[in-house]
Amino acid sequence: MTPLLAKAAVIATMVGWYIIRFRYARRSRRTPVSLNAHGPRETVLLLTSLTGLGILPCVYAFTGFPAFADYPFRPALAWIGLVFAAGALALFRVTHKTLGRNWSISLELREDHRLVTDGIYRYLRHPMYTAFWMWAVAQALLLPNWVAGPAGVIGFGTLFFGRIGQEERMMTERFGQDYRAYTARTYRIIPWIY
Ligand code: SAH
């Protein structure tokens, strides 16, 4: 593994993510929204995540900026990063497939929204966010730069912790006892831990 290949892997993850999401995003746009729970705060959170997982690593991969924050490249770390990136994309695909029309980029509920508790959602309430965390960790392991590397963890972490409470409240308001029971028997993003 070389620094150039590691940068290519980060860009390939973004492209892969976009290809997977594109299909589902188009379908979800055609499904009417019944409750829109997002406001300016959500927009700021989404932009923060986009900056950390998208803009900063892209700028670094294509221009090398900010070079002052570079540290020595470690191939072994980058290989682990590659495994995380591949795992993130696989999980991303599975979660999109399982959520289907119930997915949205922001906090929304669709008409006829179904509470999904099957497939991987039987074990975790937020496996798509697990996929994003894995991607963010992959970026940190692949890019030997103190700004562009950890930017994904910080950017997505901000979105995650800023949104998770609100998302679960929204789901509880809509699904009541069903979601409470679902919460009681599942973990958020890491099985048996959190
Ligand atoms: N937090 C989930 C989904 C992320 S997409 C995950 O990480 O896998 C965000 C949207 O998914 C939310 O606006 C909500 O409408 C929907 N959603 C979240 N959990 C859901 C579930 N268990 N069943 C159906 N829809 C869900």
XYZ file of C-alpha atoms and ligand atoms in Angstrom:
220
model
C 0.000 0.000 0.000
C 1.296 3.445 -0.920
C 0.031 6.925 0.062
C -1.302 7.367 -3.472
C -3.278 4.125 -3.336
C -4.606 5.064 0.093
C -5.868 8.379 -1.280
C -7.407 6.526 -4.225
C -9.159 4.188 -1.768
C -10.706 7.160 0.052
C -12.000 8.618 -3.219
C -13.225 5.171 -4.341
C -15.190 4.869 -1.082
C -16.938 8.160 -1.825
C -17.746 7.075 -5.385
C -18.976 3.672 -4.172
C -21.113 5.321 -1.533
C -22.623 7.653 -4.117
C -23.402 4.815 -6.538
C -25.129 2.786 -3.817
C -27.079 5.748 -2.476
C -28.100 7.201 -5.843
C -30.556 4.410 -6.670
C -32.266 4.529 -3.324
C -32.271 8.310 -3.123
C -34.157 8.520 -6.404
C -36.735 6.052 -5.220
C -37.125 7.743 -1.859
C -37.730 11.113 -3.526
C -40.793 9.595 -5.160
C -42.219 8.433 -1.823
C -44.296 11.193 -0.214
C -43.123 12.594 3.121
C -45.652 12.716 5.944
C -43.527 14.325 8.663
C -40.538 16.551 8.180
C -38.631 16.923 11.432
C -35.589 18.753 10.166
C -34.768 22.437 10.407
C -31.678 24.671 10.105
C -29.904 22.650 12.790
C -30.103 19.496 10.657
C -28.773 21.398 7.640
C -25.750 22.556 9.653
C -25.157 19.000 10.908
C -25.363 17.584 7.371
C -22.936 20.216 6.051
C -20.509 19.466 8.892
C -20.565 15.797 7.996
C -20.168 16.558 4.286
C -17.138 18.726 5.052
C -15.463 16.067 7.194
C -16.197 13.001 5.088
C -16.227 14.673 1.666
C -14.680 18.079 1.132
C -11.573 17.957 3.350
C -10.413 14.468 2.270
C -11.060 15.372 -1.394
C -8.984 18.549 -1.118
C -6.220 16.559 0.569
C -6.317 13.694 -1.943
C -6.175 15.995 -4.952
C -3.919 18.836 -3.728
C -2.006 17.527 -0.696
C -3.302 20.473 1.364
C -2.723 20.934 4.316
C 0.777 19.415 3.939
C 1.980 20.907 7.255
C -0.279 18.378 9.032
C 1.223 15.305 7.308
C 2.720 12.496 9.361
C 4.617 9.390 8.190
C 2.490 6.915 6.223
C 2.070 3.455 7.742
C 1.045 0.794 5.210
C -0.303 -1.564 7.896
C -2.737 1.103 9.151
C -3.820 1.818 5.598
C -4.569 -1.869 4.982
C -6.783 -1.935 8.069
C -8.405 1.229 6.749
C -9.119 -0.484 3.460
C -10.878 -3.331 5.267
C -12.995 -0.799 7.177
C -13.858 1.023 3.943
C -14.952 -2.197 2.222
C -16.983 -3.189 5.283
C -18.615 0.248 5.380
C -19.741 -0.007 1.759
C -21.085 -3.536 2.214
C -23.017 -2.488 5.306
C -24.210 0.628 3.568
C -25.692 -1.433 0.767
C -27.387 -3.872 3.124
C -28.936 -1.113 5.250
C -30.221 0.783 2.218
C -31.757 -2.374 0.857
C -33.406 -3.207 4.169
C -34.748 0.306 4.861
C -35.974 0.691 1.270
C -38.542 3.441 0.927
C -38.325 4.253 4.621
C -34.895 5.802 4.181
C -34.271 9.533 3.978
C -31.129 11.610 4.182
C -32.614 13.704 6.957
C -35.161 13.321 9.743
C -38.365 12.490 7.926
C -41.164 9.983 8.068
C -42.770 8.744 4.869
C -46.417 8.082 4.191
C -47.044 4.479 5.245
C -43.710 4.531 7.069
C -42.947 1.055 8.319
C -40.827 0.422 11.395
C -38.052 -1.806 10.079
C -36.888 -4.366 12.659
C -35.760 -7.193 10.402
C -32.474 -8.160 8.785
C -29.590 -6.314 10.374
C -32.114 -3.996 12.088
C -32.956 -6.926 14.354
C -29.651 -6.376 16.153
C -28.930 -2.680 15.688
C -31.174 0.378 15.539
C -28.722 2.435 13.488
C -26.585 0.153 11.318
C -26.370 2.766 8.565
C -24.679 5.056 11.064
C -22.378 2.145 11.954
C -21.409 2.101 8.265
C -20.642 5.832 8.367
C -18.525 5.399 11.506
C -16.592 2.626 9.756
C -16.044 4.886 6.767
C -14.845 7.705 9.053
C -12.405 5.352 10.814
C -11.201 4.112 7.404
C -10.460 7.694 6.348
C -8.462 8.306 9.541
C -6.416 5.150 8.925
C -5.871 5.790 5.205
C -4.867 9.463 5.195
C -1.625 10.283 7.047
C -2.679 13.826 7.832
C -3.854 15.269 11.143
C -6.511 17.418 9.475
C -7.880 15.366 6.566
C -7.628 12.014 8.422
C -9.700 12.643 11.559
C -12.043 15.107 9.783
C -14.504 12.304 9.007
C -14.724 11.117 12.610
C -15.260 14.704 13.802
C -17.674 15.654 11.003
C -19.808 12.525 11.113
C -19.503 12.341 14.907
C -21.054 15.808 15.108
C -23.961 14.716 12.924
C -24.409 11.470 14.812
C -24.453 12.890 18.340
C -26.430 15.932 17.216
C -29.118 13.829 15.569
C -29.470 10.504 17.322
C -31.609 11.686 20.255
C -33.944 13.584 17.972
C -34.257 10.661 15.552
C -35.170 8.261 18.342
C -37.684 10.756 19.767
C -39.276 11.113 16.344
C -39.510 7.335 15.969
C -40.960 6.965 19.474
C -43.583 9.616 18.781
C -44.685 7.816 15.626
C -44.361 4.167 16.698
C -44.897 4.470 20.467
C -44.655 1.215 22.374
C -43.356 -0.655 19.320
C -40.262 1.548 19.135
C -39.771 1.496 22.913
C -39.800 -2.300 22.883
C -37.481 -2.282 19.852
C -35.107 0.054 21.717
C -35.116 -2.216 24.742
C -33.951 -5.247 22.730
C -31.374 -3.625 20.415
C -28.144 -1.661 20.540
C -27.576 1.593 18.677
C -24.479 1.004 16.552
C -22.185 -1.603 18.129
C -23.592 -5.002 19.135
C -23.443 -5.656 22.909
C -21.600 -2.379 23.526
C -23.557 0.714 22.556
N -30.675 5.532 11.829
C -30.930 4.528 10.823
C -31.509 5.131 9.548
C -30.762 6.300 8.978
S -31.674 7.131 7.695
C -29.663 3.753 10.573
O -28.591 4.239 10.940
O -29.712 2.664 9.998
C -32.694 8.206 8.676
C -34.171 7.946 8.510
O -34.446 6.568 8.630
C -34.979 8.609 9.603
O -35.411 9.868 9.190
C -36.171 7.669 9.820
O -37.255 8.105 9.080
C -35.700 6.372 9.209
N -35.535 5.279 10.176
C -34.625 5.167 11.154
N -34.746 3.996 11.815
C -35.757 3.325 11.207
C -36.388 2.050 11.405
N -35.977 1.201 12.349
N -37.413 1.726 10.591
C -37.851 2.547 9.631
N -37.303 3.762 9.387
C -36.267 4.144 10.163
